[in-house]
Amino acid sequence: MARMLIAYYSRSGNTEKMAMEVATGAREAGDVEVVVRRIEQLSPDDLLGFDGIAIGSPVYYGTMAAEVKELIDKSVKHHGKLAGKVGGAFASSGGPGGGNETTVLDIVKALLIHGMIVQGDHEGDHYGPIAVGAPDARSVGECRRFGKRMSELVRRLTN
Ligand SMILES: Cc1cc2nc3c(=O)[nH]c(=O)nc-3n(C[C@H](O)[C@H](O)[C@H](O)COP(=O)(O)O)c2cc1C
């Protein structure tokens, strides 16, 4: 069965709540094993075992938390081996216009450099789900839809 990882960093729980909603959406699609892990629990080697990888971060000074960047930087060890896997990103900021989209795009850039496949969204949060603080009803919907679409793509590409 195809496998999808939802990796996140969270200090005060907002990004963690998003990760759980992404997982709910991803599981809804069925036929894909969905694993949720704090980023600190992951080594770059773990990334090899998944067909899809979604990464979530709080916004710290307009970009991802250092803990997220650390795993990405360590993943250079496997540069080339993540190519063709599905990627995605989500973020929580303190305020609107606080750097959500720049954070999502910074993560997406790294995934693209790995050669991963990132699906955009023509109707909702275009680059990946965002929340201001804890996810509200709108963000919960975006996270679930993102998770579902991502796992559907994983399934399509692995079948
Ligand atoms: C070191 C640090 C830097 C932050 N920088 C920003 C920022 O640039 N813009 C913003 O909107 N919020 C910023 N915040 C607020 C967090 O992004 C926000 O509280 C987020 O929801 C926390 O997510 P978490 O509960 O998953 O830890 C910052 C918080 C910290 C601790």
Tab-separated table of N, CA and C and ligand atoms in Angstrom:
chain	number	residue	atom	x	y	z
A	1	MET	N	0.840	-1.200	0.000
A	1	MET	CA	0.000	0.000	0.000
A	1	MET	C	0.882	1.259	0.000
A	2	ALA	N	0.425	2.273	-0.732
A	2	ALA	CA	1.169	3.532	-0.766
A	2	ALA	C	1.182	4.171	0.628
A	3	ARG	N	2.226	4.958	0.896
A	3	ARG	CA	2.380	5.539	2.232
A	3	ARG	C	2.563	7.046	2.135
A	4	MET	N	1.904	7.746	3.029
A	4	MET	CA	2.009	9.204	3.060
A	4	MET	C	2.393	9.652	4.471
A	5	LEU	N	3.366	10.559	4.512
A	5	LEU	CA	3.848	11.091	5.793
A	5	LEU	C	3.368	12.530	5.964
A	6	ILE	N	2.860	12.819	7.160
A	6	ILE	CA	2.547	14.208	7.511
A	6	ILE	C	3.487	14.574	8.651
A	7	ALA	N	4.484	15.394	8.334
A	7	ALA	CA	5.526	15.777	9.300
A	7	ALA	C	5.280	17.223	9.701
A	8	TYR	N	5.389	17.510	10.992
A	8	TYR	CA	5.110	18.881	11.406
A	8	TYR	C	5.960	19.268	12.602
A	9	TYR	N	6.167	20.576	12.729
A	9	TYR	CA	6.742	21.124	13.955
A	9	TYR	C	5.686	22.019	14.573
A	10	SER	N	5.578	22.023	15.898
A	10	SER	CA	4.572	22.854	16.558
A	10	SER	C	4.967	23.066	18.006
A	11	ARG	N	4.974	24.335	18.447
A	11	ARG	CA	5.281	24.606	19.854
A	11	ARG	C	4.007	24.761	20.661
A	12	SER	N	3.051	25.502	20.110
A	12	SER	CA	1.837	25.769	20.893
A	12	SER	C	0.602	25.052	20.352
A	13	GLY	N	0.795	24.106	19.427
A	13	GLY	CA	-0.290	23.190	19.052
A	13	GLY	C	-1.083	23.560	17.802
A	14	ASN	N	-0.883	24.760	17.254
A	14	ASN	CA	-1.706	25.153	16.093
A	14	ASN	C	-1.380	24.345	14.842
A	15	THR	N	-0.100	24.226	14.537
A	15	THR	CA	0.295	23.447	13.351
A	15	THR	C	-0.012	21.966	13.571
A	16	GLU	N	0.094	21.526	14.811
A	16	GLU	CA	-0.240	20.129	15.129
A	16	GLU	C	-1.708	19.860	14.803
A	17	LYS	N	-2.585	20.793	15.172
A	17	LYS	CA	-4.013	20.604	14.859
A	17	LYS	C	-4.203	20.529	13.343
A	18	MET	N	-3.480	21.364	12.610
A	18	MET	CA	-3.574	21.312	11.143
A	18	MET	C	-3.131	19.942	10.638
A	19	ALA	N	-2.039	19.429	11.185
A	19	ALA	CA	-1.512	18.127	10.750
A	19	ALA	C	-2.561	17.028	10.947
A	20	MET	N	-3.263	17.089	12.073
A	20	MET	CA	-4.295	16.068	12.353
A	20	MET	C	-5.445	16.161	11.345
A	21	GLU	N	-5.791	17.391	10.963
A	21	GLU	CA	-6.872	17.572	9.973
A	21	GLU	C	-6.420	17.114	8.588
A	22	VAL	N	-5.166	17.391	8.253
A	22	VAL	CA	-4.627	16.914	6.969
A	22	VAL	C	-4.699	15.381	6.950
A	23	ALA	N	-4.351	14.767	8.083
A	23	ALA	CA	-4.391	13.292	8.175
A	23	ALA	C	-5.817	12.776	8.013
A	24	THR	N	-6.780	13.456	8.626
A	24	THR	CA	-8.187	13.038	8.496
A	24	THR	C	-8.596	13.049	7.026
A	25	GLY	N	-8.235	14.128	6.320
A	25	GLY	CA	-8.572	14.214	4.891
A	25	GLY	C	-7.866	13.138	4.090
A	26	ALA	N	-6.607	12.913	4.410
A	26	ALA	CA	-5.810	11.928	3.666
A	26	ALA	C	-6.372	10.517	3.861
A	27	ARG	N	-6.850	10.241	5.070
A	27	ARG	CA	-7.387	8.895	5.351
A	27	ARG	C	-8.740	8.698	4.675
A	28	GLU	N	-9.463	9.812	4.502
A	28	GLU	CA	-10.780	9.762	3.856
A	28	GLU	C	-10.667	9.187	2.437
A	29	ALA	N	-9.576	9.520	1.772
A	29	ALA	CA	-9.406	9.069	0.385
A	29	ALA	C	-9.237	7.547	0.322
A	30	GLY	N	-8.767	6.934	1.414
A	30	GLY	CA	-8.618	5.471	1.483
A	30	GLY	C	-7.437	4.946	0.695
A	31	ASP	N	-7.073	3.677	1.005
A	31	ASP	CA	-6.047	2.965	0.214
A	31	ASP	C	-4.640	3.516	0.340
A	32	VAL	N	-4.426	4.459	1.244
A	32	VAL	CA	-3.082	4.992	1.479
A	32	VAL	C	-2.841	4.953	2.994
A	33	GLU	N	-1.695	4.417	3.405
A	33	GLU	CA	-1.353	4.426	4.827
A	33	GLU	C	-0.847	5.822	5.193
A	34	VAL	N	-1.450	6.426	6.197
A	34	VAL	CA	-1.107	7.804	6.565
A	34	VAL	C	-0.433	7.806	7.933
A	35	VAL	N	0.769	8.377	7.981
A	35	VAL	CA	1.556	8.417	9.217
A	35	VAL	C	1.784	9.881	9.588
A	36	VAL	N	1.500	10.242	10.849
A	36	VAL	CA	1.723	11.613	11.325
A	36	VAL	C	2.882	11.585	12.318
A	37	ARG	N	3.880	12.453	12.121
A	37	ARG	CA	5.057	12.470	13.001
A	37	ARG	C	5.532	13.896	13.256
A	38	ARG	N	5.932	14.144	14.490
A	38	ARG	CA	6.621	15.411	14.778
A	38	ARG	C	7.957	15.399	14.043
A	39	ILE	N	8.361	16.534	13.547
A	39	ILE	CA	9.555	16.580	12.708
A	39	ILE	C	10.815	16.176	13.486
A	40	GLU	N	10.802	16.440	14.801
A	40	GLU	CA	11.969	16.097	15.627
A	40	GLU	C	12.158	14.582	15.739
A	41	GLN	N	11.082	13.836	15.453
A	41	GLN	CA	11.173	12.363	15.577
A	41	GLN	C	11.662	11.717	14.283
A	42	LEU	N	11.915	12.541	13.273
A	42	LEU	CA	12.239	11.989	11.956
A	42	LEU	C	13.705	12.170	11.609
A	43	SER	N	14.263	11.185	10.943
A	43	SER	CA	15.600	11.332	10.367
A	43	SER	C	15.413	11.398	8.853
A	44	PRO	N	16.407	11.913	8.132
A	44	PRO	CA	16.260	11.942	6.680
A	44	PRO	C	16.018	10.560	6.088
A	45	ASP	N	16.548	9.529	6.720
A	45	ASP	CA	16.346	8.158	6.214
A	45	ASP	C	14.858	7.792	6.195
A	46	ASP	N	14.108	8.311	7.197
A	46	ASP	CA	12.679	7.971	7.275
A	46	ASP	C	11.924	8.426	6.034
A	47	LEU	N	12.380	9.515	5.426
A	47	LEU	CA	11.646	10.096	4.293
A	47	LEU	C	11.582	9.145	3.103
A	48	LEU	N	12.571	8.270	3.011
A	48	LEU	CA	12.644	7.360	1.860
A	48	LEU	C	11.480	6.380	1.824
A	49	GLY	N	10.887	6.126	2.981
A	49	GLY	CA	9.847	5.096	3.078
A	49	GLY	C	8.451	5.574	2.709
A	50	PHE	N	8.346	6.804	2.181
A	50	PHE	CA	7.015	7.340	1.875
A	50	PHE	C	6.903	7.755	0.409
A	51	ASP	N	5.658	7.644	-0.106
A	51	ASP	CA	5.381	8.052	-1.485
A	51	ASP	C	4.915	9.504	-1.552
A	52	GLY	N	4.439	10.020	-0.415
A	52	GLY	CA	4.014	11.415	-0.327
A	52	GLY	C	4.449	11.990	1.008
A	53	ILE	N	4.902	13.250	0.997
A	53	ILE	CA	5.387	13.880	2.231
A	53	ILE	C	4.804	15.286	2.318
A	54	ALA	N	3.982	15.532	3.355
A	54	ALA	CA	3.461	16.876	3.618
A	54	ALA	C	4.192	17.413	4.845
A	55	ILE	N	4.639	18.649	4.767
A	55	ILE	CA	5.392	19.242	5.878
A	55	ILE	C	4.679	20.498	6.360
A	56	GLY	N	4.457	20.574	7.683
A	56	GLY	CA	3.801	21.740	8.264
A	56	GLY	C	4.707	22.453	9.252
A	57	SER	N	4.606	23.784	9.248
A	57	SER	CA	5.452	24.574	10.155
A	57	SER	C	4.706	25.806	10.642
A	58	PRO	N	4.997	26.230	11.871
A	58	PRO	CA	4.570	27.576	12.256
A	58	PRO	C	5.425	28.588	11.492
A	59	VAL	N	4.919	29.786	11.340
A	59	VAL	CA	5.701	30.847	10.695
A	59	VAL	C	6.619	31.471	11.742
A	60	TYR	N	7.915	31.403	11.480
A	60	TYR	CA	8.882	32.086	12.345
A	60	TYR	C	9.617	33.107	11.477
A	61	TYR	N	9.379	34.359	11.753
A	61	TYR	CA	10.003	35.451	10.978
A	61	TYR	C	9.827	35.262	9.474
A	62	GLY	N	8.597	34.901	9.126
A	62	GLY	CA	8.240	34.834	7.710
A	62	GLY	C	8.650	33.567	6.990
A	63	THR	N	9.198	32.624	7.718
A	63	THR	CA	9.584	31.367	7.065
A	63	THR	C	9.396	30.186	8.019
A	64	MET	N	9.879	29.024	7.607
A	64	MET	CA	9.703	27.821	8.422
A	64	MET	C	10.561	27.867	9.694
A	65	ALA	N	10.136	27.117	10.704
A	65	ALA	CA	10.909	26.974	11.938
A	65	ALA	C	12.247	26.280	11.641
A	66	ALA	N	13.254	26.604	12.428
A	66	ALA	CA	14.599	26.041	12.214
A	66	ALA	C	14.588	24.514	12.235
A	67	GLU	N	13.708	23.946	13.051
A	67	GLU	CA	13.643	22.484	13.168
A	67	GLU	C	13.224	21.851	11.838
A	68	VAL	N	12.346	22.542	11.120
A	68	VAL	CA	11.891	22.044	9.815
A	68	VAL	C	13.028	22.166	8.801
A	69	LYS	N	13.688	23.326	8.826
A	69	LYS	CA	14.811	23.554	7.893
A	69	LYS	C	15.934	22.555	8.164
A	70	GLU	N	16.105	22.215	9.427
A	70	GLU	CA	17.179	21.275	9.781
A	70	GLU	C	16.963	19.922	9.100
A	71	LEU	N	15.721	19.412	9.165
A	71	LEU	CA	15.470	18.118	8.516
A	71	LEU	C	15.652	18.252	7.003
A	72	ILE	N	15.166	19.362	6.464
A	72	ILE	CA	15.318	19.560	5.012
A	72	ILE	C	16.809	19.592	4.648
A	73	ASP	N	17.595	20.311	5.421
A	73	ASP	CA	19.027	20.398	5.106
A	73	ASP	C	19.710	19.027	5.239
A	74	LYS	N	19.289	18.270	6.253
A	74	LYS	CA	19.875	16.928	6.414
A	74	LYS	C	19.459	15.992	5.287
A	75	SER	N	18.310	16.306	4.644
A	75	SER	CA	17.810	15.418	3.588
A	75	SER	C	18.688	15.467	2.338
A	76	VAL	N	19.668	16.363	2.308
A	76	VAL	CA	20.611	16.404	1.173
A	76	VAL	C	21.320	15.056	1.019
A	77	LYS	N	21.399	14.345	2.133
A	77	LYS	CA	21.981	12.997	2.141
A	77	LYS	C	21.311	12.095	1.094
A	78	HIS	N	20.027	12.363	0.858
A	78	HIS	CA	19.275	11.536	-0.092
A	78	HIS	C	18.878	12.327	-1.336
A	79	HIS	N	19.648	13.346	-1.651
A	79	HIS	CA	19.311	14.167	-2.818
A	79	HIS	C	19.217	13.296	-4.073
A	80	GLY	N	18.063	13.402	-4.748
A	80	GLY	CA	17.829	12.588	-5.938
A	80	GLY	C	16.915	11.405	-5.665
A	81	LYS	N	16.905	10.952	-4.394
A	81	LYS	CA	16.099	9.757	-4.087
A	81	LYS	C	14.643	10.100	-3.754
A	82	LEU	N	14.369	11.381	-3.555
A	82	LEU	CA	12.975	11.766	-3.255
A	82	LEU	C	12.245	12.214	-4.525
A	83	ALA	N	12.976	12.267	-5.627
A	83	ALA	CA	12.389	12.718	-6.896
A	83	ALA	C	11.196	11.842	-7.288
A	84	GLY	N	10.115	12.499	-7.719
A	84	GLY	CA	8.924	11.777	-8.158
A	84	GLY	C	7.931	11.492	-7.053
A	85	LYS	N	8.337	11.733	-5.795
A	85	LYS	CA	7.376	11.580	-4.702
A	85	LYS	C	6.478	12.812	-4.681
A	86	VAL	N	5.290	12.672	-4.061
A	86	VAL	CA	4.373	13.807	-3.957
A	86	VAL	C	4.730	14.623	-2.714
A	87	GLY	N	4.702	15.959	-2.866
A	87	GLY	CA	5.017	16.835	-1.730
A	87	GLY	C	3.923	17.846	-1.493
A	88	GLY	N	3.949	18.441	-0.311
A	88	GLY	CA	2.987	19.494	0.006
A	88	GLY	C	3.382	20.173	1.301
A	89	ALA	N	2.808	21.365	1.542
A	89	ALA	CA	3.185	22.115	2.740
A	89	ALA	C	1.993	22.876	3.302
A	90	PHE	N	2.043	23.121	4.612
A	90	PHE	CA	1.016	23.923	5.276
A	90	PHE	C	1.663	24.699	6.426
A	91	ALA	N	0.996	25.801	6.834
A	91	ALA	CA	1.622	26.662	7.843
A	91	ALA	C	0.590	27.409	8.678
A	92	SER	N	0.988	27.733	9.898
A	92	SER	CA	0.177	28.571	10.786
A	92	SER	C	0.986	29.790	11.206
A	93	SER	N	0.378	30.965	11.103
A	93	SER	CA	1.049	32.205	11.513
A	93	SER	C	0.319	32.816	12.715
A	94	GLY	N	0.898	33.857	13.259
A	94	GLY	CA	0.257	34.567	14.366
A	94	GLY	C	-0.785	35.549	13.862
A	95	GLY	N	-0.575	36.119	12.696
A	95	GLY	CA	-1.508	37.125	12.188
A	95	GLY	C	-1.725	36.976	10.700
A	96	PRO	N	-2.804	37.579	10.198
A	96	PRO	CA	-3.003	37.552	8.752
A	96	PRO	C	-1.905	38.380	8.103
A	97	GLY	N	-1.391	37.932	7.010
A	97	GLY	CA	-0.270	38.647	6.398
A	97	GLY	C	1.005	38.478	7.199
A	98	GLY	N	1.047	37.468	8.060
A	98	GLY	CA	2.215	37.257	8.922
A	98	GLY	C	3.289	36.384	8.297
A	99	GLY	N	3.057	35.931	7.056
A	99	GLY	CA	4.090	35.138	6.389
A	99	GLY	C	3.688	33.696	6.106
A	100	ASN	N	2.379	33.425	6.173
A	100	ASN	CA	1.912	32.067	5.884
A	100	ASN	C	2.318	31.574	4.500
A	101	GLU	N	2.011	32.391	3.509
A	101	GLU	CA	2.266	31.943	2.134
A	101	GLU	C	3.765	31.867	1.839
A	102	THR	N	4.531	32.804	2.374
A	102	THR	CA	5.982	32.732	2.136
A	102	THR	C	6.547	31.463	2.782
A	103	THR	N	6.003	31.105	3.933
A	103	THR	CA	6.476	29.894	4.624
A	103	THR	C	6.136	28.643	3.820
A	104	VAL	N	4.882	28.560	3.371
A	104	VAL	CA	4.476	27.399	2.561
A	104	VAL	C	5.356	27.312	1.315
A	105	LEU	N	5.561	28.469	0.667
A	105	LEU	CA	6.354	28.449	-0.576
A	105	LEU	C	7.820	28.110	-0.317
A	106	ASP	N	8.355	28.517	0.821
A	106	ASP	CA	9.742	28.156	1.139
A	106	ASP	C	9.887	26.636	1.274
A	107	ILE	N	8.907	26.018	1.920
A	107	ILE	CA	8.949	24.548	2.048
A	107	ILE	C	8.770	23.903	0.669
A	108	VAL	N	7.797	24.424	-0.088
A	108	VAL	CA	7.531	23.883	-1.434
A	108	VAL	C	8.783	23.993	-2.307
A	109	LYS	N	9.499	25.111	-2.196
A	109	LYS	CA	10.737	25.267	-2.991
A	109	LYS	C	11.701	24.119	-2.719
A	110	ALA	N	11.866	23.800	-1.438
A	110	ALA	CA	12.791	22.719	-1.078
A	110	ALA	C	12.315	21.387	-1.660
A	111	LEU	N	10.995	21.169	-1.602
A	111	LEU	CA	10.454	19.906	-2.125
A	111	LEU	C	10.659	19.828	-3.642
A	112	LEU	N	10.488	20.962	-4.308
A	112	LEU	CA	10.697	20.995	-5.765
A	112	LEU	C	12.166	20.746	-6.102
A	113	ILE	N	13.054	21.270	-5.281
A	113	ILE	CA	14.496	21.057	-5.519
A	113	ILE	C	14.832	19.572	-5.392
A	114	HIS	N	14.070	18.897	-4.543
A	114	HIS	CA	14.237	17.441	-4.435
A	114	HIS	C	13.652	16.706	-5.643
A	115	GLY	N	12.932	17.449	-6.511
A	115	GLY	CA	12.307	16.799	-7.660
A	115	GLY	C	10.944	16.223	-7.350
A	116	MET	N	10.359	16.708	-6.252
A	116	MET	CA	9.048	16.175	-5.867
A	116	MET	C	7.931	16.855	-6.663
A	117	ILE	N	6.762	16.229	-6.636
A	117	ILE	CA	5.602	16.714	-7.392
A	117	ILE	C	4.653	17.405	-6.422
A	118	VAL	N	4.405	18.690	-6.644
A	118	VAL	CA	3.544	19.468	-5.742
A	118	VAL	C	2.323	19.941	-6.532
A	119	GLN	N	1.148	19.558	-6.033
A	119	GLN	CA	-0.088	19.943	-6.722
A	119	GLN	C	-0.589	21.281	-6.184
A	120	GLY	N	-0.864	22.217	-7.090
A	120	GLY	CA	-1.468	23.484	-6.673
A	120	GLY	C	-2.959	23.320	-6.468
A	121	ASP	N	-3.611	24.386	-6.063
A	121	ASP	CA	-5.046	24.329	-5.807
A	121	ASP	C	-5.718	25.535	-6.454
A	122	HIS	N	-6.585	25.269	-7.413
A	122	HIS	CA	-7.194	26.384	-8.141
A	122	HIS	C	-8.334	27.040	-7.389
A	123	GLU	N	-8.857	26.387	-6.307
A	123	GLU	CA	-9.995	27.017	-5.642
A	123	GLU	C	-9.703	27.472	-4.228
A	124	GLY	N	-8.954	26.714	-3.455
A	124	GLY	CA	-8.780	27.066	-2.042
A	124	GLY	C	-7.482	27.802	-1.807
A	125	ASP	N	-6.778	27.434	-0.738
A	125	ASP	CA	-5.461	28.022	-0.468
A	125	ASP	C	-4.523	27.504	-1.566
A	126	HIS	N	-4.081	28.380	-2.438
A	126	HIS	CA	-3.440	27.945	-3.686
A	126	HIS	C	-2.156	27.139	-3.491
A	127	TYR	N	-1.372	27.495	-2.492
A	127	TYR	CA	-0.038	26.876	-2.354
A	127	TYR	C	-0.015	25.749	-1.317
A	128	GLY	N	-1.036	25.721	-0.468
A	128	GLY	CA	-1.103	24.758	0.631
A	128	GLY	C	-1.907	25.424	1.738
A	129	PRO	N	-2.526	24.623	2.608
A	129	PRO	CA	-3.412	25.207	3.611
A	129	PRO	C	-2.683	26.125	4.603
A	130	ILE	N	-3.364	27.184	4.989
A	130	ILE	CA	-2.800	28.104	5.989
A	130	ILE	C	-3.844	28.365	7.094
A	131	ALA	N	-3.341	28.679	8.273
A	131	ALA	CA	-4.220	29.075	9.383
A	131	ALA	C	-3.598	30.275	10.076
A	132	VAL	N	-4.449	31.119	10.631
A	132	VAL	CA	-3.969	32.199	11.493
A	132	VAL	C	-4.248	31.739	12.913
A	133	GLY	N	-3.187	31.413	13.634
A	133	GLY	CA	-3.341	30.796	14.951
A	133	GLY	C	-3.864	29.378	14.788
A	134	ALA	N	-4.797	28.987	15.671
A	134	ALA	CA	-5.388	27.645	15.565
A	134	ALA	C	-6.284	27.603	14.333
A	135	PRO	N	-6.358	26.452	13.667
A	135	PRO	CA	-7.207	26.382	12.471
A	135	PRO	C	-8.684	26.624	12.807
A	136	ASP	N	-9.308	27.573	12.107
A	136	ASP	CA	-10.756	27.788	12.255
A	136	ASP	C	-11.478	26.863	11.271
A	137	ALA	N	-12.787	27.016	11.170
A	137	ALA	CA	-13.565	26.093	10.314
A	137	ALA	C	-13.075	26.145	8.866
A	138	ARG	N	-12.733	27.337	8.404
A	138	ARG	CA	-12.243	27.474	7.017
A	138	ARG	C	-10.946	26.683	6.820
A	139	SER	N	-10.008	26.890	7.759
A	139	SER	CA	-8.714	26.212	7.657
A	139	SER	C	-8.848	24.701	7.799
A	140	VAL	N	-9.736	24.276	8.676
A	140	VAL	CA	-9.966	22.831	8.842
A	140	VAL	C	-10.416	22.237	7.514
A	141	GLY	N	-11.323	22.932	6.844
A	141	GLY	CA	-11.801	22.470	5.529
A	141	GLY	C	-10.665	22.412	4.528
A	142	GLU	N	-9.810	23.431	4.535
A	142	GLU	CA	-8.676	23.468	3.601
A	142	GLU	C	-7.700	22.324	3.891
A	143	CYS	N	-7.426	22.103	5.174
A	143	CYS	CA	-6.486	21.029	5.551
A	143	CYS	C	-7.018	19.672	5.110
A	144	ARG	N	-8.302	19.443	5.333
A	144	ARG	CA	-8.876	18.132	4.972
A	144	ARG	C	-8.878	17.934	3.469
A	145	ARG	N	-9.240	18.987	2.744
A	145	ARG	CA	-9.281	18.887	1.285
A	145	ARG	C	-7.882	18.667	0.722
A	146	PHE	N	-6.906	19.368	1.307
A	146	PHE	CA	-5.496	19.220	0.902
A	146	PHE	C	-5.038	17.779	1.133
A	147	GLY	N	-5.335	17.247	2.328
A	147	GLY	CA	-4.929	15.876	2.653
A	147	GLY	C	-5.541	14.879	1.690
A	148	LYS	N	-6.826	15.078	1.395
A	148	LYS	CA	-7.539	14.154	0.492
A	148	LYS	C	-6.950	14.225	-0.915
A	149	ARG	N	-6.746	15.439	-1.403
A	149	ARG	CA	-6.218	15.581	-2.762
A	149	ARG	C	-4.806	15.010	-2.866
A	150	MET	N	-4.035	15.240	-1.807
A	150	MET	CA	-2.658	14.751	-1.843
A	150	MET	C	-2.621	13.222	-1.830
A	151	SER	N	-3.446	12.615	-0.975
A	151	SER	CA	-3.395	11.148	-0.927
A	151	SER	C	-3.985	10.552	-2.203
A	152	GLU	N	-4.950	11.234	-2.813
A	152	GLU	CA	-5.472	10.739	-4.099
A	152	GLU	C	-4.375	10.773	-5.169
A	153	LEU	N	-3.566	11.831	-5.140
A	153	LEU	CA	-2.467	11.925	-6.111
A	153	LEU	C	-1.419	10.836	-5.836
A	154	VAL	N	-1.124	10.625	-4.573
A	154	VAL	CA	-0.176	9.562	-4.202
A	154	VAL	C	-0.671	8.228	-4.759
A	155	ARG	N	-1.954	7.971	-4.554
A	155	ARG	CA	-2.521	6.701	-5.018
A	155	ARG	C	-2.441	6.586	-6.538
A	156	ARG	N	-2.776	7.697	-7.212
A	156	ARG	CA	-2.747	7.665	-8.693
A	156	ARG	C	-1.339	7.381	-9.206
A	157	LEU	N	-0.342	7.976	-8.548
A	157	LEU	CA	1.019	7.857	-9.048
A	157	LEU	C	1.693	6.537	-8.651
A	158	THR	N	1.128	5.869	-7.670
A	158	THR	CA	1.769	4.629	-7.215
A	158	THR	C	1.064	3.379	-7.748
A	159	ASN	N	-0.150	3.564	-8.307
A	159	ASN	CA	-0.896	2.395	-8.803
A	159	ASN	C	-0.364	1.930	-10.157
B	1	LIG	C1	10.157	32.718	17.126
B	1	LIG	C2	8.797	33.046	16.624
B	1	LIG	C3	8.677	33.780	15.467
B	1	LIG	C4	7.408	34.089	14.963
B	1	LIG	N1	7.337	34.801	13.797
B	1	LIG	C5	6.101	35.096	13.291
B	1	LIG	C6	5.981	35.845	12.088
B	1	LIG	O1	6.948	36.238	11.440
B	1	LIG	N2	4.730	36.122	11.634
B	1	LIG	C7	3.593	35.700	12.290
B	1	LIG	O2	2.476	35.961	11.842
B	1	LIG	N3	3.682	34.943	13.427
B	1	LIG	C8	4.908	34.643	13.945
B	1	LIG	N4	4.996	33.890	15.084
B	1	LIG	C9	3.769	33.310	15.661
B	1	LIG	C10	3.540	31.832	15.251
B	1	LIG	O3	3.751	31.639	13.860
B	1	LIG	C11	2.099	31.427	15.568
B	1	LIG	O4	1.826	31.628	16.928
B	1	LIG	C12	1.799	29.989	15.173
B	1	LIG	O5	0.399	29.793	15.163
B	1	LIG	C13	2.444	29.014	16.137
B	1	LIG	O6	2.202	27.703	15.686
B	1	LIG	P1	2.303	26.467	16.680
B	1	LIG	O7	1.148	26.603	17.688
B	1	LIG	O8	2.138	25.279	15.816
B	1	LIG	O9	3.628	26.502	17.378
B	1	LIG	C14	6.248	33.614	15.629
B	1	LIG	C15	6.384	32.872	16.800
B	1	LIG	C16	7.646	32.587	17.302
B	1	LIG	C17	7.758	31.755	18.561
